[in-house]
GROMACS .gro file of C-alpha atoms in nm:
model
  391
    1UNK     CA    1  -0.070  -2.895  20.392
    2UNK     CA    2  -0.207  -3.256  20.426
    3UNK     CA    3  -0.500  -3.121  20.188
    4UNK     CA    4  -0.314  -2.938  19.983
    5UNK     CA    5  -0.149  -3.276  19.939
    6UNK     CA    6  -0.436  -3.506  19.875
    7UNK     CA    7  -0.590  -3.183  19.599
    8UNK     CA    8  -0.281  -3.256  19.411
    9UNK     CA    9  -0.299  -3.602  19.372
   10UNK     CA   10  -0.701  -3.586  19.309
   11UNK     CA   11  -0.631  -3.380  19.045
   12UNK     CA   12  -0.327  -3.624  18.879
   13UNK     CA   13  -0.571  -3.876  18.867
   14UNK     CA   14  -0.800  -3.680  18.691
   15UNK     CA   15  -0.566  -3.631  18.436
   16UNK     CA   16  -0.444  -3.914  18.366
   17UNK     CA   17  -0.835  -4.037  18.325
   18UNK     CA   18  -0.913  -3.768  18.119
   19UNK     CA   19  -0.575  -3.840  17.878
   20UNK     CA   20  -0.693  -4.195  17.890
   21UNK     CA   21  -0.785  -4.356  17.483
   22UNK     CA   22  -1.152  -4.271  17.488
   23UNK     CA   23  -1.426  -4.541  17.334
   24UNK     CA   24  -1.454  -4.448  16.957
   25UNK     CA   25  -1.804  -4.324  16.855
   26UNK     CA   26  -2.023  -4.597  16.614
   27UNK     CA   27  -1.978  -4.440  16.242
   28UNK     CA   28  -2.310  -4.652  16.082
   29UNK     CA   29  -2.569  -4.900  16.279
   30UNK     CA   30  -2.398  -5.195  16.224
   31UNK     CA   31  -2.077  -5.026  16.385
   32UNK     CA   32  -2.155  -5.202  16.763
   33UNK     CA   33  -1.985  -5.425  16.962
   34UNK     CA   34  -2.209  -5.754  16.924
   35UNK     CA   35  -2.217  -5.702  16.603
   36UNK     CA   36  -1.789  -5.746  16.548
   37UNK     CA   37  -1.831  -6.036  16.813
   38UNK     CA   38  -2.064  -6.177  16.590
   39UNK     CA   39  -1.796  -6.128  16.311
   40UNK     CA   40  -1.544  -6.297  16.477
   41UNK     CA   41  -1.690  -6.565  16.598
   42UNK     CA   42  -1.782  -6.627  16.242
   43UNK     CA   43  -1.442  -6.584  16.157
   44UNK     CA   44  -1.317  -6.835  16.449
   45UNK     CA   45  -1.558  -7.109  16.327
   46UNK     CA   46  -1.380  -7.057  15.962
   47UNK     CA   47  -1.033  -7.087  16.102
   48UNK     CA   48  -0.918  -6.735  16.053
   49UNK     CA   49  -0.830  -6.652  16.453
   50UNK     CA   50  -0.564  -6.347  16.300
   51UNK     CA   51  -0.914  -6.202  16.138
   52UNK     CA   52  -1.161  -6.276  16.447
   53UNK     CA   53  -0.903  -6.096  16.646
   54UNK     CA   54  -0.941  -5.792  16.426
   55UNK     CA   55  -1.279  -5.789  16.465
   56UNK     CA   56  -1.297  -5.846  16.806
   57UNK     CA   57  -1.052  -5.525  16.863
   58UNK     CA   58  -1.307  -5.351  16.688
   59UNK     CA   59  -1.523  -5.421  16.938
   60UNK     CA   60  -1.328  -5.298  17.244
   61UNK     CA   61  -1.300  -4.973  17.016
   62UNK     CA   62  -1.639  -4.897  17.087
   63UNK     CA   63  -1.651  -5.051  17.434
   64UNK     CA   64  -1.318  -5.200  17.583
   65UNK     CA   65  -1.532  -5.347  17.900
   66UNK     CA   66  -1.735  -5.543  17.656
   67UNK     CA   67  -1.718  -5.901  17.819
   68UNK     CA   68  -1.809  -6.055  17.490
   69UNK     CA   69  -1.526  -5.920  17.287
   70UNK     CA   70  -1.269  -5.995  17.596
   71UNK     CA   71  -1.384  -6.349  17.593
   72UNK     CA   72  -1.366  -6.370  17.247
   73UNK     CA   73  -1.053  -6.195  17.181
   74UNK     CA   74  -0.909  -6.475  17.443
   75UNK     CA   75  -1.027  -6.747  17.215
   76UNK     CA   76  -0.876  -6.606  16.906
   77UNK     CA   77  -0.516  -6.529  17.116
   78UNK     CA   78  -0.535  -6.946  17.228
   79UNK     CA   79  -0.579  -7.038  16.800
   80UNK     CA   80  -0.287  -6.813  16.707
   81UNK     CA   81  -0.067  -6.982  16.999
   82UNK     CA   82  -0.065  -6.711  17.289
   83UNK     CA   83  -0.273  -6.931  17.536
   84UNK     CA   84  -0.148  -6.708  17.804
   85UNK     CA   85  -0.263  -6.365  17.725
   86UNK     CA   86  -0.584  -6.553  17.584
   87UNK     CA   87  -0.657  -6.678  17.921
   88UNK     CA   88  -0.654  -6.351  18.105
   89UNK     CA   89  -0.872  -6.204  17.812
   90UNK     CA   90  -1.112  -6.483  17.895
   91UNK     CA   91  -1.110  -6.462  18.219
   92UNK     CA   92  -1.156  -6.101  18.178
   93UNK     CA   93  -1.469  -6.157  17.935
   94UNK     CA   94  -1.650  -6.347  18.263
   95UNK     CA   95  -1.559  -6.060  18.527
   96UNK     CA   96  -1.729  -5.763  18.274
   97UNK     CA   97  -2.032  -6.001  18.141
   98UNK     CA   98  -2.371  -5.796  18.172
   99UNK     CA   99  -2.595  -6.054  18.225
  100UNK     CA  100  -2.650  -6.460  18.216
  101UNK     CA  101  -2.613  -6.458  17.841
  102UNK     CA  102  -2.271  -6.273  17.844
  103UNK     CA  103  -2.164  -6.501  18.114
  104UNK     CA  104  -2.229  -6.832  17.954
  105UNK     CA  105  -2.054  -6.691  17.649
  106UNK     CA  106  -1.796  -6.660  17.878
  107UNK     CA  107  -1.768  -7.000  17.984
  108UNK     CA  108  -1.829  -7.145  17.598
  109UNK     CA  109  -1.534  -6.935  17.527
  110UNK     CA  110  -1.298  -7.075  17.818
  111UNK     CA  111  -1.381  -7.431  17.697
  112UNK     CA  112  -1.284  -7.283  17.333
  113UNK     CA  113  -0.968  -7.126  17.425
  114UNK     CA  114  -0.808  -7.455  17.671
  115UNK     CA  115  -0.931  -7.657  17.358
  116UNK     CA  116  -0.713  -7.479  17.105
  117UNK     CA  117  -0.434  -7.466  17.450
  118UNK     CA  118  -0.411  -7.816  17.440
  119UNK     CA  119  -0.390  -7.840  17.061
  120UNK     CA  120  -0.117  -7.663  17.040
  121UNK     CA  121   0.088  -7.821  17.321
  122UNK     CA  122   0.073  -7.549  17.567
  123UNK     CA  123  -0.201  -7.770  17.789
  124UNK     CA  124  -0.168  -8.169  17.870
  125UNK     CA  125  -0.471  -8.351  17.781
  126UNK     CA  126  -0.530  -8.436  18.108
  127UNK     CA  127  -0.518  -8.063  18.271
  128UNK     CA  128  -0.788  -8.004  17.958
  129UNK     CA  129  -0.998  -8.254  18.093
  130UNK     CA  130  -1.058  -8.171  18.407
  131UNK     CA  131  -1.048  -7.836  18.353
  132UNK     CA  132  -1.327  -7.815  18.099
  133UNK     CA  133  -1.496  -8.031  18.346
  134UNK     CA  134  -1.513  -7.754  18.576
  135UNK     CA  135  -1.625  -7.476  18.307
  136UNK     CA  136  -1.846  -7.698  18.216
  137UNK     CA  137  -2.014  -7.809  18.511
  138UNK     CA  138  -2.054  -7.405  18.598
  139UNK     CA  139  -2.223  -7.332  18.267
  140UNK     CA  140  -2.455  -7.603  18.318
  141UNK     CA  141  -2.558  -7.451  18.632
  142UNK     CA  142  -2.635  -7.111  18.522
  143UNK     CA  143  -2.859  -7.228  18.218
  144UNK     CA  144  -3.041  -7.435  18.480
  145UNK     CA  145  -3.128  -7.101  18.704
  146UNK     CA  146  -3.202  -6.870  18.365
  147UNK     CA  147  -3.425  -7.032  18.158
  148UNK     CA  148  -3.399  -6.952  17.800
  149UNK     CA  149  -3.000  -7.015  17.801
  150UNK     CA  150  -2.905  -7.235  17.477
  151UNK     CA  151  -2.698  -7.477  17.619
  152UNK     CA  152  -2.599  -7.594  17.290
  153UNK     CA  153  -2.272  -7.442  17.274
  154UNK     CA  154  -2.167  -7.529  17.613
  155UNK     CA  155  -2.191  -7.882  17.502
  156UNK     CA  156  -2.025  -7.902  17.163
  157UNK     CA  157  -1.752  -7.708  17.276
  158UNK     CA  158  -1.697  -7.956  17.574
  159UNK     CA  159  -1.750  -8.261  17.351
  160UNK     CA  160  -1.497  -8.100  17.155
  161UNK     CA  161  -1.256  -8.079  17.471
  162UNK     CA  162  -1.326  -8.396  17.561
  163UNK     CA  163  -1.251  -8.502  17.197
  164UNK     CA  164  -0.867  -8.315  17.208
  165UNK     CA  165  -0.787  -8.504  17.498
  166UNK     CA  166  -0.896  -8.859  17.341
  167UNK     CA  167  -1.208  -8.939  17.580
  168UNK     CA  168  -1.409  -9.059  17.359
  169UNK     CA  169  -1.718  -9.119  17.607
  170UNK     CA  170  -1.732  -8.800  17.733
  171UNK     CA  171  -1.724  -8.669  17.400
  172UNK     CA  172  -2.027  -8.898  17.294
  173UNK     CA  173  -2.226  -8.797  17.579
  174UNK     CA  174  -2.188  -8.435  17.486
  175UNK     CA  175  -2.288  -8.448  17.148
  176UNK     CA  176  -2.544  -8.674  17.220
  177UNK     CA  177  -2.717  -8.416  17.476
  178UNK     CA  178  -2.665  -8.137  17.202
  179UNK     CA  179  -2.873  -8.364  16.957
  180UNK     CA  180  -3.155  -8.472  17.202
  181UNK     CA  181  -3.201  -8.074  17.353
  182UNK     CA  182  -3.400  -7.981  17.020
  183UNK     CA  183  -3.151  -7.626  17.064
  184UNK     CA  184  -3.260  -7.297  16.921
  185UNK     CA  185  -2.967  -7.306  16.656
  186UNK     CA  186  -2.945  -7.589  16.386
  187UNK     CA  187  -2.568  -7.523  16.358
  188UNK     CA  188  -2.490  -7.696  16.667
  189UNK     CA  189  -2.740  -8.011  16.550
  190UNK     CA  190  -2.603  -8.040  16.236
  191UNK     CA  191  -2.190  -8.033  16.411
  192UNK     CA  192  -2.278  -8.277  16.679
  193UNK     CA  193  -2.396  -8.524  16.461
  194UNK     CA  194  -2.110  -8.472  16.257
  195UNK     CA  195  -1.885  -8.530  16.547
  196UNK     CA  196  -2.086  -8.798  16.682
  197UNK     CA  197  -2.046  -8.997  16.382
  198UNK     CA  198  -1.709  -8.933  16.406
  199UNK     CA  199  -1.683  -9.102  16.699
  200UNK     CA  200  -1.849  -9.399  16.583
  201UNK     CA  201  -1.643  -9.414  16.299
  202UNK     CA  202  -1.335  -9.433  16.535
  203UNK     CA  203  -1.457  -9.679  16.730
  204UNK     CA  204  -1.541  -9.909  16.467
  205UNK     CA  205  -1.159  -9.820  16.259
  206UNK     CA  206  -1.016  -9.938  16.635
  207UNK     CA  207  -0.744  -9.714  16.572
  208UNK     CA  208  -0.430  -9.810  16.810
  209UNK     CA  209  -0.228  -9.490  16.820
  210UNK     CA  210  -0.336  -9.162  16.969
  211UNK     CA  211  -0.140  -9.003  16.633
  212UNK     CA  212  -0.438  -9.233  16.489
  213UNK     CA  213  -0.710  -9.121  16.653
  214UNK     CA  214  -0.617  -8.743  16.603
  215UNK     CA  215  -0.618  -8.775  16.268
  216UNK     CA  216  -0.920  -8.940  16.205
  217UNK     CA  217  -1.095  -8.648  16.391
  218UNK     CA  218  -0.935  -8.418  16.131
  219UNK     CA  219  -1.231  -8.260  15.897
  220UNK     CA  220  -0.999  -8.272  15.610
  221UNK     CA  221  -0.735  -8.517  15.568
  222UNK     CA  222  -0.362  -8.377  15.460
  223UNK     CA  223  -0.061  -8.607  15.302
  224UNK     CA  224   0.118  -8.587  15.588
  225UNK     CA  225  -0.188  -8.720  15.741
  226UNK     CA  226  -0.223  -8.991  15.583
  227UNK     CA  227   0.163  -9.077  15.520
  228UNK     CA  228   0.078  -9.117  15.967
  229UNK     CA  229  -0.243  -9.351  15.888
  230UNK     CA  230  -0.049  -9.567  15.689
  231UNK     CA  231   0.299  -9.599  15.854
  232UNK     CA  232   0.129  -9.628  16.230
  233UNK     CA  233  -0.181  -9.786  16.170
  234UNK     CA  234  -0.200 -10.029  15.883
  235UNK     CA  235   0.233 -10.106  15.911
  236UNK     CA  236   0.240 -10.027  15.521
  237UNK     CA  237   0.637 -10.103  15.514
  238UNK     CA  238   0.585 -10.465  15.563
  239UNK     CA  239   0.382 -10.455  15.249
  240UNK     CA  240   0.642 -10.206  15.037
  241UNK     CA  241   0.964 -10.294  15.166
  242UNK     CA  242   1.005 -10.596  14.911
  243UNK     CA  243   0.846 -10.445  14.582
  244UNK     CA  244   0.937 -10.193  14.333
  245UNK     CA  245   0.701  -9.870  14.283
  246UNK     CA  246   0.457  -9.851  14.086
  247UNK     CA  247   0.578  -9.602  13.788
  248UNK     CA  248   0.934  -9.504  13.963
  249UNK     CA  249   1.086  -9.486  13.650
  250UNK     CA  250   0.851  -9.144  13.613
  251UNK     CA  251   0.991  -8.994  13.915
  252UNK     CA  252   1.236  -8.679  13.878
  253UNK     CA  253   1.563  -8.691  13.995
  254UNK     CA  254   1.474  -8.536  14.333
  255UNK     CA  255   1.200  -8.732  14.404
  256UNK     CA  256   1.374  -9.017  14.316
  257UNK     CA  257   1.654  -8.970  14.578
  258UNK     CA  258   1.404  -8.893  14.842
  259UNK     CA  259   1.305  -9.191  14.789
  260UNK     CA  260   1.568  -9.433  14.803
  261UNK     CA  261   1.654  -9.204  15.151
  262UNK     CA  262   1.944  -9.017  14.923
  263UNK     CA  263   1.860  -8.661  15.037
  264UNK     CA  264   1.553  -8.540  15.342
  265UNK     CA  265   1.274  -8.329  15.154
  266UNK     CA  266   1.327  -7.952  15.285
  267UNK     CA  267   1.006  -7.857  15.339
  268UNK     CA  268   0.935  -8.201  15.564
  269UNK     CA  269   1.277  -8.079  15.818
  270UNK     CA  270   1.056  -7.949  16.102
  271UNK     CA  271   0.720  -8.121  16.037
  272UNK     CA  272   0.618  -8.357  16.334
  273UNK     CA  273   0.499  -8.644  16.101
  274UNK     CA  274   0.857  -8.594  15.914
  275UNK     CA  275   0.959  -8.986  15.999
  276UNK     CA  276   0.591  -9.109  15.865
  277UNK     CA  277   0.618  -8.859  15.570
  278UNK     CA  278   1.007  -9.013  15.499
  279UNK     CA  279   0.878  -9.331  15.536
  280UNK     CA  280   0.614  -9.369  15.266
  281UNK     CA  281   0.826  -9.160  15.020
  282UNK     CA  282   1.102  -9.432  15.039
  283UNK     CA  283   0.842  -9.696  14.961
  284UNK     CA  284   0.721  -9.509  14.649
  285UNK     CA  285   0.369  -9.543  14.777
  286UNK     CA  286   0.169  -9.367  14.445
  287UNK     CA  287  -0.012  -9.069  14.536
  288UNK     CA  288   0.217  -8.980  14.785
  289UNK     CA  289   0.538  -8.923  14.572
  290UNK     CA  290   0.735  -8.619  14.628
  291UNK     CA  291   0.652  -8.353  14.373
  292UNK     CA  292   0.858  -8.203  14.088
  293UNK     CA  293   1.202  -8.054  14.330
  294UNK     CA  294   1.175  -8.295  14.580
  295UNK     CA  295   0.862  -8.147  14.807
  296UNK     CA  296   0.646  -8.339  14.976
  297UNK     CA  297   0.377  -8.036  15.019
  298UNK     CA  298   0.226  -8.253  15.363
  299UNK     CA  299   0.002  -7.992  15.449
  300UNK     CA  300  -0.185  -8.007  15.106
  301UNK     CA  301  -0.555  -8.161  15.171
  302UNK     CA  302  -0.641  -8.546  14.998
  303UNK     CA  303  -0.957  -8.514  14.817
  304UNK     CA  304  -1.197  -8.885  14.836
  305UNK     CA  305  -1.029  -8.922  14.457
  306UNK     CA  306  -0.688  -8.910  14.604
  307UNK     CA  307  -0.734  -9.107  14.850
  308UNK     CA  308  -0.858  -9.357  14.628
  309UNK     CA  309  -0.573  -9.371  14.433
  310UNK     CA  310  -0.362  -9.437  14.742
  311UNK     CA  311  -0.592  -9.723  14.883
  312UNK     CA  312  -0.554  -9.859  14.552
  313UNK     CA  313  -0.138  -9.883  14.479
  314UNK     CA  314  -0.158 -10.062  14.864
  315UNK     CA  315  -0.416 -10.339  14.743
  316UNK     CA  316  -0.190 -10.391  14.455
  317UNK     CA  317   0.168 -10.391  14.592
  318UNK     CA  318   0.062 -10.630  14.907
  319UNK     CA  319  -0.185 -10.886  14.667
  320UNK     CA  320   0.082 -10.851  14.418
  321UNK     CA  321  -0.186 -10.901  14.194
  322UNK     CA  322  -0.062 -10.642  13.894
  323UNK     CA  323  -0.421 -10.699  13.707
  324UNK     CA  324  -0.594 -10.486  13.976
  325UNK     CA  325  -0.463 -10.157  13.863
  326UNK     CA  326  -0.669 -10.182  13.539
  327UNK     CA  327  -0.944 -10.424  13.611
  328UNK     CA  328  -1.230 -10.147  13.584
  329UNK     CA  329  -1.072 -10.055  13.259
  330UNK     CA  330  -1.343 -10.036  13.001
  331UNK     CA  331  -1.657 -10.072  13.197
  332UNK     CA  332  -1.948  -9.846  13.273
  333UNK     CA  333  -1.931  -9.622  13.590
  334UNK     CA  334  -2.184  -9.657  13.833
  335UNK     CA  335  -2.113  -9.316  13.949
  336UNK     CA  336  -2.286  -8.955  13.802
  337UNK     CA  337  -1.968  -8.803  13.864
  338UNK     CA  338  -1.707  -9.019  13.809
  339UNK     CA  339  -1.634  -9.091  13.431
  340UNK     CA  340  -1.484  -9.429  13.284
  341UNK     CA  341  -1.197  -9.178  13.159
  342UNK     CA  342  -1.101  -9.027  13.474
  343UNK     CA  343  -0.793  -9.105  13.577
  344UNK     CA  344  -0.916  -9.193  13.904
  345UNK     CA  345  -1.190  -9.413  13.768
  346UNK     CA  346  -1.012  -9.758  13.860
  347UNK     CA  347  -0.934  -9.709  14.183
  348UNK     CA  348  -1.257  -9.550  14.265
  349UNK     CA  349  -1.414  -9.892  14.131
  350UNK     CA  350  -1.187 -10.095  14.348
  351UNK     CA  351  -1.199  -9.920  14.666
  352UNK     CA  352  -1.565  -9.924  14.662
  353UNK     CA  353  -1.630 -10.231  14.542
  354UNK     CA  354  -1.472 -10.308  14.875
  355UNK     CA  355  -1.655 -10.085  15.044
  356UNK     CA  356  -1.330  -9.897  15.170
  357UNK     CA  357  -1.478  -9.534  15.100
  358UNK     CA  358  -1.900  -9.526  15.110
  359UNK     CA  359  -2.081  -9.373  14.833
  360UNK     CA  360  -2.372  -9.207  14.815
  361UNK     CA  361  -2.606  -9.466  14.679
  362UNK     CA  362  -2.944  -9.257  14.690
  363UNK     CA  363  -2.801  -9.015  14.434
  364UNK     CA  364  -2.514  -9.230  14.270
  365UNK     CA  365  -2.217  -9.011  14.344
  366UNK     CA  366  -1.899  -9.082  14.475
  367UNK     CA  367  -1.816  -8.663  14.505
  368UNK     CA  368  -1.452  -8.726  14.443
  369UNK     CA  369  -1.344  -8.389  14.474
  370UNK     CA  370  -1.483  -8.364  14.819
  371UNK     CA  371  -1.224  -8.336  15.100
  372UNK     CA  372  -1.140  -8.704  15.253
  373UNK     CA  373  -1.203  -8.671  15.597
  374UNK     CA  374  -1.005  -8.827  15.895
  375UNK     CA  375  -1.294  -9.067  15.940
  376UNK     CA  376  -1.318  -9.201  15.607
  377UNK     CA  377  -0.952  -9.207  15.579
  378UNK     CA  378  -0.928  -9.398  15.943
  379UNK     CA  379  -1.200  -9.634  15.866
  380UNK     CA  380  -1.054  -9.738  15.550
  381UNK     CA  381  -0.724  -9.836  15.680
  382UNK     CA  382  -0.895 -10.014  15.924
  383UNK     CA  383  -1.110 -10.232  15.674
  384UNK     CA  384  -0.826 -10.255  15.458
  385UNK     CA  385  -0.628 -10.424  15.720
  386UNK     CA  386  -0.861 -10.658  15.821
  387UNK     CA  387  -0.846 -10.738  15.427
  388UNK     CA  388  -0.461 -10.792  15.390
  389UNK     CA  389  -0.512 -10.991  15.694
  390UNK     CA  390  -0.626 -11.219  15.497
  391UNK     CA  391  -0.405 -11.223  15.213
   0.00000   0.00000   0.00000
């Protein structure tokens, strides 16, 4: 009877193995695993988590023990907000990796995924610290027993923890070993030294807020952004609060109330920067005007143009020097790509006359449609405090 028993149940389990979801069968030679990791991580490194996740389901498809895809999959879950279930995927990704390469992909990941955890306020800085300390440290170790491991990518990605939770030696140390490691992939050259100077930058702005200092490590700079810059770092209301706007009488009637404080923009309700954002729109501060309906659009990137333009209505409201808004006016542009007609063209002059936003000299461009990064935009408040200092 007692075998009779076990028969039964030996042959349940079969079943339920056998009505188990089967791996799909490749349909071309590109249809493999690494190759949709590869695709997602591409699609990770261009902000598109929703689409790397895609790809990295693909993946499991063909192999659902893949520890590659796991890992990955648990990177993508962290940059869409579900730190939880990306953890486990993660964690998963290290228990099925094949070899030394799978497993420090692993660990790359795991600093990834607590990176985008703390970003997103489901990790404190400090747990991300000492956490990625740990990944870290066990990554290190494995490409130190398998020779031929990149450790490129174990780096960056813990400079870049080390850069979410403000520790801005650590992060300089691991960018720094990243650019003296001569690694197999360029990429991770090319971002570390981007970061580094970062870094530099931010040392040298001597930004005094942590809202600060996460902004200026922003690739591309947003109005809400800078509304932050200004309000926190440079204390643009004492410079505002006893002049008139430059060209308020242009303003629409909903911009105008938003900025006498009459009415609170709608798309600004739930934004964390809303009392920066409020601020600068009651002191009319050009370029950052509400649009046509009252919207503030603070998610919308500043171009180096832009940002010019905004630099420039703060020299002339605080020197209260009027003449300063058309003092390039006529004159020949020193710039390839900046025309004496463009609207821009003043403040352009101004700003870099005072060497607020850098050029590039060697080719005489200003690129003014290039994104303003958090740098720039950080170091130029900075310098342009140390101006109105003197004022």
């Amino acid at each position: 009877m007692r075998v009779t028993c076990w028969i039964s149940i030996f042959m349940v389990a079969l079943l339920a193995v056998g009505c188990g979801k089967q791996p799909r069968q490749p349909q071309s030679m590109l249809d493999t695993p690494a190759h949709h990791v590869d695709v997602g991580m591409a699609s990770l490194d261009k902000g598109a988590p929703h689409q790397a996740q895609a790809s990295f389901d693909v993946a499991l498809e063909l192999d659902p023990d893949y520890g590659p895809a796991l890992a990955g999959k648990g990177v993508a879950l962290a940059a869409i907000g579900n730190w939880r279930d990306g953890e486990d995927y993660v964690d998963d990704g290290l228990d099925e990796a094949a070899d030394p390469s799978e497993e420090l992909f692993a660990h790359v990941a795991a600093l990834r995924a607590m990176t985008w955890a703390t970003r997103n306020g489901q990790l404190a800085a400090e747990t991300l610290l000492k956490r990625s300390d740990s990944v870290w440290k066990k990554g290190a170790r494995l490409v130190e027993k398998n020779g031929g491991l990149d450790p490129a990518p174990l780096n960056f990605y813990r400079g870049e923890a080390c850069l979410q939770a403000l520790d801005m030696d650590c992060a300089e140390n691991m960018f720094s070993r990243v650019l003296s490691a001569n690694p197999s992939n360029q990429q991770y050259v090319e971002r570390a030294e981007a970061r580094w100077r970062a870094v530099q930058m931010i040392r040298r702005a001597a930004l005094k807020t942590n809202v600060g200092i996460r902004i200026a490590l922003t690739e591309q700079i947003t109005r809400a952004d800078m509304a932050a810059l200004l309000v926190e770092e440079l204390g643009v209301g004492r410079l505002y609060e006893k002049t008139e706007p430059v060209g308020s009488e242009f303003l629409d009637a909903g911009a105008a109330a938003a900025s006498e404080g009459g009415t609170v923009l709608q798309d600004v309700a739930n934004h964390p920067l809303r009392a920066d954002i409020e601020a600068v729109t009651r002191y009319g501060v050009r370029g950052l005007q509400p649009f046509h309906g009252g919207q503030f659009k603070p998610d919308v990137a500043l171009s180096k143009a832009e940002g010019a333009m905004i630099l420039e209505d703060i020299i002339v409201r605080a020197s209260g020097d009027d003449s300063l808004a058309t003092r390039y006016i006529g004159r020949q542009s020193p710039f390839v790509d900046v025309r004496p007609d463009h609207a821009f063209f003043n403040a352009v002059m101004l700003v870099t006359t005072r060497g607020l936003l850098a050029t590039n000299a060697r080719q005489g461009r200003f690129d003014p449609l290039a994104p303003l990064s958090g740098a720039e935009a950080a170091l130029a408040v900075s310098a342009l405090k140390t101006e109105l200092n003197t004022w």
